[in-house]
Amino acid sequence: MSKTTPATVALAKAGVAFELFPYSYDPDAPRTGLQAAEALGRPPEEVFKTLMTLADGAPACVVIPSDAEVSMKKLAAALGAKSAQMMKPADAERLTGYKVGGVSPFGQRKAVPTLFDETAALFDQILINGGQRGLLLGLAPDEAVRAAAARLVDLTA
């Protein structure tokens, strides 16, 4: 496993401090975010998953707790769109440059609007995908939001 990914390079370039949290990725897990939290012995609400979505057909990145579901209605409203839906995995991989299961909000191939669920602010450190399967990054929520040029919004159902 490489410790250098486009995500770690982008964070280092932005001067953001982070810790690496490698874990054994299970591609057959029904919910990989929950599997990552369990593998690392961390509460699932502190481990955030990265989802690629479409709002009125335009791509957007959503970062929410691994034990939560995104509310498409809240997402659409936050982006000023009429509707939102999940992006197809192949489209997400092509747009971000990452494999599904390893998508990070940092260092994506193309910058898109990024939203973090507001619950991220409740923690001193959150874990977010580091740009490859089996690697999470631990960082301060405010630094994660800054590095991703994101906004904190109520996004969960």
PDB file of C-alpha atoms in Angstrom:
ATOM      1  CA  MET A   1       0.000   0.000   0.000  1.00  0.00           C
ATOM      2  CA  SER A   2       1.282   3.417  -0.970  1.00  0.00           C
ATOM      3  CA  LYS A   3       1.321   6.109   1.678  1.00  0.00           C
ATOM      4  CA  THR A   4       1.367   8.765  -1.042  1.00  0.00           C
ATOM      5  CA  THR A   5      -1.838   9.408  -2.965  1.00  0.00           C
ATOM      6  CA  PRO A   6      -3.216  12.463  -4.758  1.00  0.00           C
ATOM      7  CA  ALA A   7      -5.149  13.140  -1.510  1.00  0.00           C
ATOM      8  CA  THR A   8      -2.060  13.108   0.732  1.00  0.00           C
ATOM      9  CA  VAL A   9      -0.149  15.226  -1.780  1.00  0.00           C
ATOM     10  CA  ALA A  10      -2.993  17.795  -1.916  1.00  0.00           C
ATOM     11  CA  LEU A  11      -3.203  17.974   1.883  1.00  0.00           C
ATOM     12  CA  ALA A  12       0.555  18.333   2.295  1.00  0.00           C
ATOM     13  CA  LYS A  13       0.603  21.066  -0.359  1.00  0.00           C
ATOM     14  CA  ALA A  14      -2.210  22.875   1.519  1.00  0.00           C
ATOM     15  CA  GLY A  15      -0.221  22.624   4.764  1.00  0.00           C
ATOM     16  CA  VAL A  16      -2.833  20.397   6.428  1.00  0.00           C
ATOM     17  CA  ALA A  17      -1.645  18.073   9.198  1.00  0.00           C
ATOM     18  CA  PHE A  18      -3.018  14.528   8.956  1.00  0.00           C
ATOM     19  CA  GLU A  19      -2.388  11.023  10.257  1.00  0.00           C
ATOM     20  CA  LEU A  20      -2.462   7.846   8.189  1.00  0.00           C
ATOM     21  CA  PHE A  21      -4.798   5.046   9.266  1.00  0.00           C
ATOM     22  CA  PRO A  22      -4.231   1.951   7.114  1.00  0.00           C
ATOM     23  CA  TYR A  23      -6.672  -0.922   7.594  1.00  0.00           C
ATOM     24  CA  SER A  24      -7.599  -4.209   5.959  1.00  0.00           C
ATOM     25  CA  TYR A  25     -10.151  -3.301   3.271  1.00  0.00           C
ATOM     26  CA  ASP A  26     -12.939  -5.835   2.700  1.00  0.00           C
ATOM     27  CA  PRO A  27     -14.368  -5.410  -0.819  1.00  0.00           C
ATOM     28  CA  ASP A  28     -17.259  -7.728   0.079  1.00  0.00           C
ATOM     29  CA  ALA A  29     -18.416  -5.693   3.095  1.00  0.00           C
ATOM     30  CA  PRO A  30     -22.009  -4.514   2.637  1.00  0.00           C
ATOM     31  CA  ARG A  31     -21.037  -1.032   3.880  1.00  0.00           C
ATOM     32  CA  THR A  32     -17.328  -0.340   3.504  1.00  0.00           C
ATOM     33  CA  GLY A  33     -17.400   2.788   5.694  1.00  0.00           C
ATOM     34  CA  LEU A  34     -18.761   0.791   8.624  1.00  0.00           C
ATOM     35  CA  GLN A  35     -16.251  -1.973   7.930  1.00  0.00           C
ATOM     36  CA  ALA A  36     -13.424   0.607   8.045  1.00  0.00           C
ATOM     37  CA  ALA A  37     -14.662   1.993  11.372  1.00  0.00           C
ATOM     38  CA  GLU A  38     -14.854  -1.511  12.830  1.00  0.00           C
ATOM     39  CA  ALA A  39     -11.408  -2.479  11.491  1.00  0.00           C
ATOM     40  CA  LEU A  40      -9.896   0.616  13.141  1.00  0.00           C
ATOM     41  CA  GLY A  41     -11.925   0.357  16.355  1.00  0.00           C
ATOM     42  CA  ARG A  42     -13.366   3.846  15.840  1.00  0.00           C
ATOM     43  CA  PRO A  43     -16.962   5.008  16.331  1.00  0.00           C
ATOM     44  CA  PRO A  44     -18.732   5.006  12.927  1.00  0.00           C
ATOM     45  CA  GLU A  45     -19.922   8.591  13.395  1.00  0.00           C
ATOM     46  CA  GLU A  46     -16.265   9.740  13.373  1.00  0.00           C
ATOM     47  CA  VAL A  47     -15.419   7.836  10.173  1.00  0.00           C
ATOM     48  CA  PHE A  48     -16.727   9.728   7.160  1.00  0.00           C
ATOM     49  CA  LYS A  49     -17.501   8.289   3.739  1.00  0.00           C
ATOM     50  CA  THR A  50     -17.114  10.158   0.468  1.00  0.00           C
ATOM     51  CA  LEU A  51     -19.976   9.934  -2.014  1.00  0.00           C
ATOM     52  CA  MET A  52     -20.084  11.297  -5.538  1.00  0.00           C
ATOM     53  CA  THR A  53     -23.463  12.641  -6.529  1.00  0.00           C
ATOM     54  CA  LEU A  54     -25.270  14.579  -9.219  1.00  0.00           C
ATOM     55  CA  ALA A  55     -27.385  17.654  -8.447  1.00  0.00           C
ATOM     56  CA  ASP A  56     -29.476  18.607 -11.477  1.00  0.00           C
ATOM     57  CA  GLY A  57     -26.924  16.591 -13.458  1.00  0.00           C
ATOM     58  CA  ALA A  58     -23.879  18.475 -12.112  1.00  0.00           C
ATOM     59  CA  PRO A  59     -21.294  16.523 -10.072  1.00  0.00           C
ATOM     60  CA  ALA A  60     -20.859  17.149  -6.362  1.00  0.00           C
ATOM     61  CA  CYS A  61     -18.886  15.482  -3.581  1.00  0.00           C
ATOM     62  CA  VAL A  62     -20.606  14.661  -0.285  1.00  0.00           C
ATOM     63  CA  VAL A  63     -18.823  13.630   2.922  1.00  0.00           C
ATOM     64  CA  ILE A  64     -21.052  12.113   5.626  1.00  0.00           C
ATOM     65  CA  PRO A  65     -20.652   9.803   8.639  1.00  0.00           C
ATOM     66  CA  SER A  66     -20.239   6.147   7.685  1.00  0.00           C
ATOM     67  CA  ASP A  67     -23.310   5.170   9.706  1.00  0.00           C
ATOM     68  CA  ALA A  68     -25.586   7.730   7.982  1.00  0.00           C
ATOM     69  CA  GLU A  69     -27.458   8.039   4.710  1.00  0.00           C
ATOM     70  CA  VAL A  70     -27.423  11.188   2.596  1.00  0.00           C
ATOM     71  CA  SER A  71     -30.759  12.974   2.201  1.00  0.00           C
ATOM     72  CA  MET A  72     -31.034  13.724  -1.508  1.00  0.00           C
ATOM     73  CA  LYS A  73     -33.628  16.387  -0.722  1.00  0.00           C
ATOM     74  CA  LYS A  74     -31.275  18.206   1.693  1.00  0.00           C
ATOM     75  CA  LEU A  75     -28.368  17.783  -0.748  1.00  0.00           C
ATOM     76  CA  ALA A  76     -30.341  19.272  -3.648  1.00  0.00           C
ATOM     77  CA  ALA A  77     -31.468  22.193  -1.477  1.00  0.00           C
ATOM     78  CA  ALA A  78     -27.901  22.867  -0.271  1.00  0.00           C
ATOM     79  CA  LEU A  79     -26.712  23.058  -3.875  1.00  0.00           C
ATOM     80  CA  GLY A  80     -29.687  25.069  -5.142  1.00  0.00           C
ATOM     81  CA  ALA A  81     -30.814  22.153  -7.289  1.00  0.00           C
ATOM     82  CA  LYS A  82     -34.240  20.596  -7.886  1.00  0.00           C
ATOM     83  CA  SER A  83     -33.038  17.018  -7.483  1.00  0.00           C
ATOM     84  CA  ALA A  84     -30.001  14.947  -6.561  1.00  0.00           C
ATOM     85  CA  GLN A  85     -28.945  11.356  -7.078  1.00  0.00           C
ATOM     86  CA  MET A  86     -25.937   9.104  -6.648  1.00  0.00           C
ATOM     87  CA  MET A  87     -23.363   9.120  -9.439  1.00  0.00           C
ATOM     88  CA  LYS A  88     -22.726   5.825 -11.225  1.00  0.00           C
ATOM     89  CA  PRO A  89     -19.532   4.182  -9.887  1.00  0.00           C
ATOM     90  CA  ALA A  90     -17.774   4.217 -13.291  1.00  0.00           C
ATOM     91  CA  ASP A  91     -18.531   7.926 -13.691  1.00  0.00           C
ATOM     92  CA  ALA A  92     -17.270   8.644 -10.150  1.00  0.00           C
ATOM     93  CA  GLU A  93     -14.001   6.826 -10.876  1.00  0.00           C
ATOM     94  CA  ARG A  94     -13.495   8.654 -14.173  1.00  0.00           C
ATOM     95  CA  LEU A  95     -14.250  12.072 -12.621  1.00  0.00           C
ATOM     96  CA  THR A  96     -12.207  11.692  -9.420  1.00  0.00           C
ATOM     97  CA  GLY A  97      -9.313   9.508 -10.545  1.00  0.00           C
ATOM     98  CA  TYR A  98      -9.996   7.197  -7.579  1.00  0.00           C
ATOM     99  CA  LYS A  99     -11.455   3.698  -7.397  1.00  0.00           C
ATOM    100  CA  VAL A 100     -14.817   3.360  -5.637  1.00  0.00           C
ATOM    101  CA  GLY A 101     -14.031   2.400  -2.054  1.00  0.00           C
ATOM    102  CA  GLY A 102     -11.031   4.718  -2.180  1.00  0.00           C
ATOM    103  CA  VAL A 103     -12.596   8.035  -3.223  1.00  0.00           C
ATOM    104  CA  SER A 104     -11.264  10.991  -1.243  1.00  0.00           C
ATOM    105  CA  PRO A 105     -12.612  14.539  -1.274  1.00  0.00           C
ATOM    106  CA  PHE A 106      -8.998  15.738  -1.549  1.00  0.00           C
ATOM    107  CA  GLY A 107      -6.898  15.681  -4.707  1.00  0.00           C
ATOM    108  CA  GLN A 108      -9.662  14.736  -7.102  1.00  0.00           C
ATOM    109  CA  ARG A 109      -8.927  15.007 -10.810  1.00  0.00           C
ATOM    110  CA  LYS A 110     -11.549  17.758 -11.218  1.00  0.00           C
ATOM    111  CA  ALA A 111     -12.722  20.158  -8.513  1.00  0.00           C
ATOM    112  CA  VAL A 112     -16.452  19.908  -7.817  1.00  0.00           C
ATOM    113  CA  PRO A 113     -18.664  21.486  -5.148  1.00  0.00           C
ATOM    114  CA  THR A 114     -17.996  19.632  -1.889  1.00  0.00           C
ATOM    115  CA  LEU A 115     -20.213  19.446   1.180  1.00  0.00           C
ATOM    116  CA  PHE A 116     -19.446  17.930   4.577  1.00  0.00           C
ATOM    117  CA  ASP A 117     -22.178  16.913   6.946  1.00  0.00           C
ATOM    118  CA  GLU A 118     -22.334  19.422   9.795  1.00  0.00           C
ATOM    119  CA  THR A 119     -21.747  16.675  12.378  1.00  0.00           C
ATOM    120  CA  ALA A 120     -18.062  16.693  11.385  1.00  0.00           C
ATOM    121  CA  ALA A 121     -17.660  19.807  13.548  1.00  0.00           C
ATOM    122  CA  LEU A 122     -18.552  17.780  16.664  1.00  0.00           C
ATOM    123  CA  PHE A 123     -15.201  15.967  16.691  1.00  0.00           C
ATOM    124  CA  ASP A 124     -11.573  16.896  17.271  1.00  0.00           C
ATOM    125  CA  GLN A 125     -10.550  14.482  14.512  1.00  0.00           C
ATOM    126  CA  ILE A 126     -12.466  12.751  11.736  1.00  0.00           C
ATOM    127  CA  LEU A 127     -11.296   9.944   9.476  1.00  0.00           C
ATOM    128  CA  ILE A 128     -11.788  10.309   5.721  1.00  0.00           C
ATOM    129  CA  ASN A 129     -10.686   8.174   2.802  1.00  0.00           C
ATOM    130  CA  GLY A 130      -7.091   8.839   1.836  1.00  0.00           C
ATOM    131  CA  GLY A 131      -7.375   8.098  -1.863  1.00  0.00           C
ATOM    132  CA  GLN A 132      -7.033   4.328  -1.923  1.00  0.00           C
ATOM    133  CA  ARG A 133      -8.861   1.353  -0.551  1.00  0.00           C
ATOM    134  CA  GLY A 134      -7.656   0.547   2.959  1.00  0.00           C
ATOM    135  CA  LEU A 135      -6.291   3.986   3.834  1.00  0.00           C
ATOM    136  CA  LEU A 136      -8.051   6.602   5.924  1.00  0.00           C
ATOM    137  CA  LEU A 137      -6.691   9.991   6.930  1.00  0.00           C
ATOM    138  CA  GLY A 138      -7.283  11.504  10.355  1.00  0.00           C
ATOM    139  CA  LEU A 139      -7.513  15.276  10.455  1.00  0.00           C
ATOM    140  CA  ALA A 140      -9.258  18.162  12.149  1.00  0.00           C
ATOM    141  CA  PRO A 141     -12.715  18.798  10.649  1.00  0.00           C
ATOM    142  CA  ASP A 142     -12.095  22.499  10.050  1.00  0.00           C
ATOM    143  CA  GLU A 143      -8.884  21.677   8.178  1.00  0.00           C
ATOM    144  CA  ALA A 144     -10.695  19.018   6.118  1.00  0.00           C
ATOM    145  CA  VAL A 145     -13.386  21.519   5.156  1.00  0.00           C
ATOM    146  CA  ARG A 146     -10.768  24.144   4.274  1.00  0.00           C
ATOM    147  CA  ALA A 147      -8.639  21.726   2.243  1.00  0.00           C
ATOM    148  CA  ALA A 148     -11.650  20.520   0.248  1.00  0.00           C
ATOM    149  CA  ALA A 149     -12.980  24.081  -0.244  1.00  0.00           C
ATOM    150  CA  ALA A 150     -16.181  22.677   1.247  1.00  0.00           C
ATOM    151  CA  ARG A 151     -19.125  23.871   3.316  1.00  0.00           C
ATOM    152  CA  LEU A 152     -20.653  22.305   6.429  1.00  0.00           C
ATOM    153  CA  VAL A 153     -24.335  21.496   5.858  1.00  0.00           C
ATOM    154  CA  ASP A 154     -27.042  19.263   7.327  1.00  0.00           C
ATOM    155  CA  LEU A 155     -26.977  16.418   4.783  1.00  0.00           C
ATOM    156  CA  THR A 156     -28.204  13.277   6.511  1.00  0.00           C
ATOM    157  CA  ALA A 157     -31.633  11.706   6.414  1.00  0.00           C
TER     158      ALA A 157
END
